[in-house]
Short mmCIF file of C-alpha atoms in Angstrom, two decimals:
data_model
loop_
_atom_site.label_atom_id
_atom_site.label_comp_id
_atom_site.label_asym_id
_atom_site.label_seq_id
_atom_site.Cartn_x
_atom_site.Cartn_y
_atom_site.Cartn_z
CA MET Y 17 155.58 152.25 183.58
CA SER Y 18 152.68 153.11 181.30
CA THR Y 19 149.06 152.49 182.19
CA ASN Y 20 148.25 148.80 181.97
CA PHE Y 21 144.66 148.04 182.85
CA SER Y 22 145.21 144.51 181.52
CA GLY Y 23 147.51 143.92 184.51
CA TRP Y 24 146.71 141.92 187.62
CA ASP Y 25 147.14 142.16 191.36
CA CYS Y 26 147.15 138.46 192.26
CA HIS Y 27 146.82 138.62 196.04
CA ALA Y 28 144.45 140.73 198.12
CA HIS Y 29 141.83 140.28 200.85
CA LEU Y 30 138.49 141.89 201.66
CA PHE Y 31 136.91 142.28 205.12
CA GLY Y 32 133.41 143.53 205.78
CA PRO Y 33 131.37 145.55 206.13
CA TYR Y 34 131.02 143.51 209.30
CA ALA Y 35 127.36 144.36 209.74
CA GLN Y 36 126.74 142.35 206.57
CA TYR Y 37 129.69 139.96 206.57
CA PRO Y 38 130.66 139.16 210.19
CA LEU Y 39 133.88 137.32 210.94
CA ALA Y 40 133.93 133.77 212.26
CA ALA Y 41 133.76 133.39 216.03
CA ASP Y 42 136.75 131.01 215.97
CA ARG Y 43 139.51 133.02 214.29
CA SER Y 44 143.18 133.83 214.80
CA TYR Y 45 142.96 137.57 214.16
CA THR Y 46 140.48 140.45 213.92
CA PRO Y 47 141.38 142.83 211.09
CA PRO Y 48 139.94 146.26 210.37
CA GLU Y 49 137.42 146.45 207.57
CA ALA Y 50 138.84 146.52 204.04
CA ALA Y 51 135.99 147.14 201.65
CA GLU Y 52 135.40 146.30 198.01
CA VAL Y 53 135.20 149.98 197.05
CA GLN Y 54 138.58 150.64 198.67
CA TYR Y 55 140.19 147.82 196.75
CA ALA Y 56 138.62 148.97 193.48
CA ALA Y 57 140.11 152.42 194.08
CA LEU Y 58 143.49 150.85 194.80
CA LEU Y 59 143.45 148.93 191.53
CA ASP Y 60 142.72 152.18 189.69
CA LYS Y 61 145.64 153.83 191.48
CA LEU Y 62 147.90 150.90 190.59
CA GLN Y 63 146.67 151.10 186.99
CA LEU Y 64 145.66 147.44 187.06
CA GLY Y 65 142.38 146.12 185.73
CA HIS Y 66 142.14 142.78 187.53
CA GLY Y 67 142.36 141.57 191.10
CA VAL Y 68 142.53 138.15 192.74
CA LEU Y 69 140.79 137.98 196.11
CA VAL Y 70 142.01 135.34 198.53
CA HIS Y 71 139.33 134.33 201.01
CA PRO Y 72 140.61 135.09 204.53
CA SER Y 73 140.75 132.33 207.13
CA ALA Y 74 139.08 134.77 209.56
CA TYR Y 75 135.84 134.04 207.68
CA ALA Y 76 136.27 130.27 208.18
CA ASP Y 77 133.92 128.45 205.79
CA ASP Y 78 131.67 131.42 204.97
CA LEU Y 79 132.40 132.30 201.34
CA SER Y 80 129.56 134.78 200.95
CA LEU Y 81 131.68 137.95 200.87
CA LEU Y 82 133.98 136.50 198.21
CA LEU Y 83 131.19 135.12 196.02
CA ASP Y 84 129.02 138.24 196.33
CA THR Y 85 131.96 140.47 195.36
CA LEU Y 86 132.88 138.36 192.34
CA ALA Y 87 129.28 138.51 191.14
CA ARG Y 88 129.61 142.30 191.07
CA ARG Y 89 133.15 142.38 189.66
CA PRO Y 90 133.49 140.15 186.58
CA ALA Y 91 137.10 141.25 186.02
CA TRP Y 92 138.14 139.91 189.42
CA ARG Y 93 138.88 136.32 190.43
CA GLY Y 94 138.78 134.45 193.70
CA VAL Y 95 140.64 131.84 195.75
CA ILE Y 96 138.65 129.97 198.37
CA VAL Y 97 140.02 128.93 201.75
CA THR Y 98 137.89 126.45 203.64
CA THR Y 99 138.30 123.35 205.75
CA ALA Y 100 134.93 122.15 204.46
CA VAL Y 101 135.99 122.01 200.84
CA GLN Y 102 135.28 118.25 200.80
CA LYS Y 103 131.62 119.12 201.31
CA LEU Y 104 131.50 121.75 198.57
CA ASP Y 105 130.27 121.15 195.08
CA LEU Y 106 133.33 122.40 193.23
CA THR Y 107 131.75 122.21 189.79
CA PRO Y 108 130.06 125.65 189.72
CA LEU Y 109 132.91 127.53 191.38
CA ARG Y 110 134.81 128.29 188.19
CA SER Y 111 131.74 129.84 186.57
CA ASN Y 112 131.43 132.04 189.67
CA GLY Y 113 134.94 133.43 189.26
CA ILE Y 114 136.79 131.05 191.57
CA ARG Y 115 140.08 129.75 190.23
CA ALA Y 116 141.78 128.03 193.16
CA SER Y 117 141.66 126.74 196.71
CA ARG Y 118 144.31 127.80 199.20
CA PHE Y 119 146.14 125.56 201.66
CA SER Y 120 148.71 126.21 204.38
CA HIS Y 121 151.84 124.30 205.35
CA ARG Y 122 153.91 126.54 207.58
CA SER Y 123 156.78 125.68 209.87
CA GLY Y 124 157.47 127.24 213.25
CA ALA Y 125 155.48 127.68 216.44
CA GLY Y 126 152.75 129.75 214.78
CA GLY Y 127 151.78 127.03 212.35
CA ASN Y 128 148.57 127.42 210.38
CA PHE Y 129 145.80 129.84 211.27
CA ALA Y 130 142.41 128.67 212.47
CA GLY Y 131 140.21 128.23 209.41
CA SER Y 132 143.10 127.19 207.17
CA ALA Y 133 143.11 124.08 205.01
CA SER Y 134 146.17 121.88 205.49
CA PHE Y 135 148.59 120.17 203.15
CA ASP Y 136 146.85 116.89 203.97
CA ASP Y 137 143.65 118.49 202.65
CA LEU Y 138 145.49 119.37 199.45
CA ARG Y 139 146.67 115.79 199.04
CA GLN Y 140 143.11 114.54 199.27
CA LEU Y 141 141.44 117.23 197.20
CA ALA Y 142 143.87 117.77 194.33
CA PRO Y 143 142.05 115.36 191.95
CA ALA Y 144 138.70 117.05 192.61
CA LEU Y 145 140.25 120.48 192.08
CA ALA Y 146 141.68 119.30 188.79
CA ASP Y 147 138.30 117.98 187.67
CA ALA Y 148 136.72 121.35 188.50
CA GLY Y 149 139.35 123.31 186.52
CA LEU Y 150 140.88 124.83 189.66
CA HIS Y 151 144.47 125.06 190.85
CA ALA Y 152 145.97 125.04 194.35
CA GLU Y 153 147.61 127.92 196.19
CA LEU Y 154 149.97 127.16 199.04
CA TRP Y 155 151.10 129.36 201.90
CA THR Y 156 154.35 127.76 202.99
CA ASP Y 157 157.99 128.65 203.61
CA CYS Y 158 161.39 127.58 202.42
CA ARG Y 159 162.05 125.60 205.60
CA SER Y 160 159.15 123.32 204.68
CA LEU Y 161 159.59 123.14 200.91
CA PRO Y 162 162.38 120.53 200.63
CA ASP Y 163 160.19 117.95 202.40
CA ILE Y 164 157.21 118.40 200.09
CA ALA Y 165 158.83 119.47 196.80
CA ASP Y 166 158.72 116.07 195.10
CA GLU Y 167 155.09 115.62 196.08
CA LEU Y 168 154.14 119.05 194.73
CA LEU Y 169 155.45 118.02 191.33
CA THR Y 170 153.24 114.93 191.26
CA LEU Y 171 149.95 116.68 192.09
CA PRO Y 172 147.42 116.77 189.23
CA VAL Y 173 146.98 120.55 189.57
CA PRO Y 174 149.30 123.53 189.20
CA VAL Y 175 150.47 124.95 192.54
CA VAL Y 176 150.98 128.64 193.30
CA ILE Y 177 153.29 129.37 196.22
CA ASP Y 178 152.42 132.56 198.09
CA HIS Y 179 154.72 135.26 199.45
CA MET Y 180 157.81 134.15 197.49
CA GLY Y 181 157.99 130.97 199.53
CA GLY Y 182 158.52 132.85 202.81
CA PHE Y 183 162.29 132.72 202.39
CA ASP Y 184 164.67 134.00 205.08
CA PRO Y 185 166.87 136.77 203.61
CA SER Y 186 169.51 136.03 206.25
CA ALA Y 187 169.96 132.54 204.79
CA GLY Y 188 170.86 133.96 201.38
CA VAL Y 189 170.15 132.77 197.87
CA ASP Y 190 172.19 129.59 198.41
CA ASP Y 191 169.89 128.36 201.19
CA PRO Y 192 168.66 124.81 200.37
CA GLY Y 193 165.03 125.84 200.80
CA PHE Y 194 165.38 128.79 198.46
CA LYS Y 195 167.19 126.60 195.93
CA THR Y 196 164.27 124.17 196.15
CA LEU Y 197 161.90 127.04 195.38
CA LEU Y 198 163.93 127.87 192.27
CA LEU Y 199 163.92 124.23 191.14
CA LEU Y 200 160.14 124.13 191.52
CA LEU Y 201 159.87 127.25 189.40
CA GLU Y 202 162.12 125.76 186.75
CA SER Y 203 159.86 122.71 186.55
CA GLY Y 204 157.03 124.80 185.13
CA ARG Y 205 154.56 123.02 187.43
CA VAL Y 206 154.80 125.60 190.20
CA TRP Y 207 154.10 129.33 190.20
CA VAL Y 208 155.36 131.87 192.74
CA LYS Y 209 153.82 135.16 193.83
CA LEU Y 210 156.25 138.04 194.15
CA CYS Y 211 154.92 139.48 197.42
CA ALA Y 212 158.30 140.19 198.94
CA TYR Y 213 157.87 142.77 201.68
CA ARG Y 214 156.82 140.40 204.48
CA ASN Y 215 160.09 138.48 204.07
CA PHE Y 216 162.02 141.68 204.82
CA LEU Y 217 160.04 143.09 207.74
CA GLY Y 218 162.34 144.69 210.30
CA ARG Y 219 165.30 144.85 207.93
CA ASP Y 220 166.98 148.05 206.78
CA ASP Y 221 168.59 146.46 203.71
CA GLN Y 222 165.46 145.57 201.74
CA GLU Y 223 166.40 147.78 198.81
CA ALA Y 224 169.74 146.00 198.49
CA LEU Y 225 168.62 142.42 199.14
CA ALA Y 226 165.16 142.11 197.63
CA PRO Y 227 166.31 142.48 193.99
CA LEU Y 228 168.74 139.58 194.46
CA PHE Y 229 165.92 137.22 195.33
CA GLN Y 230 163.58 138.58 192.68
CA GLN Y 231 166.23 138.35 189.98
CA ALA Y 232 166.97 134.74 190.95
CA MET Y 233 163.32 133.89 190.40
CA LEU Y 234 163.14 135.79 187.13
CA LYS Y 235 166.15 133.85 185.91
CA ALA Y 236 164.63 130.53 187.03
CA ASN Y 237 161.36 130.95 185.11
CA PRO Y 238 159.77 134.34 184.35
CA GLN Y 239 156.70 132.62 182.87
CA ARG Y 240 155.70 131.23 186.26
CA LEU Y 241 155.82 134.43 188.32
CA LEU Y 242 152.91 136.56 189.50
CA TRP Y 243 152.77 139.84 191.40
CA GLY Y 244 150.51 140.45 194.40
CA SER Y 245 150.06 143.45 196.64
CA ASP Y 246 148.90 141.51 199.73
CA TRP Y 247 146.56 144.42 200.47
CA PRO Y 248 145.41 145.40 203.12
CA HIS Y 249 148.75 144.36 204.65
CA LEU Y 250 147.39 142.66 207.74
CA ARG Y 251 149.24 143.12 211.01
CA VAL Y 252 152.09 145.08 209.43
CA THR Y 253 153.18 148.32 211.12
CA PRO Y 254 153.95 150.68 209.55
CA GLU Y 255 151.69 149.71 206.67
CA PRO Y 256 153.61 149.69 203.38
CA ASN Y 257 152.67 151.95 200.50
CA THR Y 258 151.09 149.61 197.97
CA SER Y 259 152.00 151.79 194.99
CA GLY Y 260 155.56 151.79 196.27
CA LEU Y 261 155.57 147.98 196.35
CA LYS Y 262 154.51 147.82 192.72
CA ASP Y 263 157.03 150.51 191.76
CA ALA Y 264 159.79 148.53 193.50
CA PHE Y 265 158.83 145.40 191.56
CA VAL Y 266 159.04 147.33 188.28
CA ARG Y 267 162.35 148.93 189.26
CA TRP Y 268 163.95 145.68 190.43
CA THR Y 269 162.78 143.81 187.34
CA GLY Y 270 164.31 146.44 185.08
CA ASP Y 271 162.82 145.15 181.84
CA GLN Y 272 159.51 146.26 180.38
CA ALA Y 273 158.88 142.93 178.64
CA LEU Y 274 159.41 141.00 181.88
CA VAL Y 275 157.19 143.42 183.79
CA ARG Y 276 154.42 142.78 181.27
CA GLN Y 277 155.04 139.05 181.49
CA VAL Y 278 154.52 139.02 185.25
CA LEU Y 279 151.80 141.64 185.57
CA GLU Y 280 149.70 140.70 182.55
CA LEU Y 281 150.53 137.58 180.54
CA ASN Y 282 151.18 135.11 183.36
CA PRO Y 283 148.11 135.88 185.47
CA ALA Y 284 145.89 136.01 182.39
CA ALA Y 285 147.02 132.46 181.53
CA LEU Y 286 146.31 131.23 185.07
CA TYR Y 287 143.24 133.17 186.23
CA GLU Y 288 141.19 134.06 183.15
#
């Protein structure tokens, strides 16, 4: 793929330096530092000009790292994550580079991390987000989607679903939850981030299976897909090669026009 500094990485996190930006005392994980300068170098390596920083729940309600970084990086955008969003004045956030607030609705024993905003928070805050020109991002999974799909379509804001809806590759493309994800895409009200590798952790058949899921989403609605690196790949061992993840997306997509649609046109419409 040729150099495309108009392209976007739509999902990354920053941590530290901790001497200046300490983590919250009440947190679910303690990551190594992942600095702004490292991420800027990664974007150059990926030949992308724009990044979207998702505020980590490990910082709880302290948005200072995110807001300070965006003030220095006008080509980047941000997604807040806070349980105190009801107390925030949302009005100035867009002018500070913020484009969304993130919520979590995950099944299983792990549930949501400490510091996460819930789906109930999204229900309450969606009108205020809409008034502020922000959208919602949702970390969920295909086991949970059928129960909330109808409600997602009635919210007054667009919704971006992270990590390809957390589908289970073992369930296949005919799984009811995955089919729900495709129907949401087809609606045009919901966007999906193509961050696939976490769905395939521990599997040896990623190269064979991942394109099937990606192609299903491309067929459902290529104008509502985004690509995200998920750097710095928290709690994943061995850490994936981020350039390899982008190369795999390009290879599996197999069409230069679609690659440009996902890497450049779609995120520009949502985040600029």
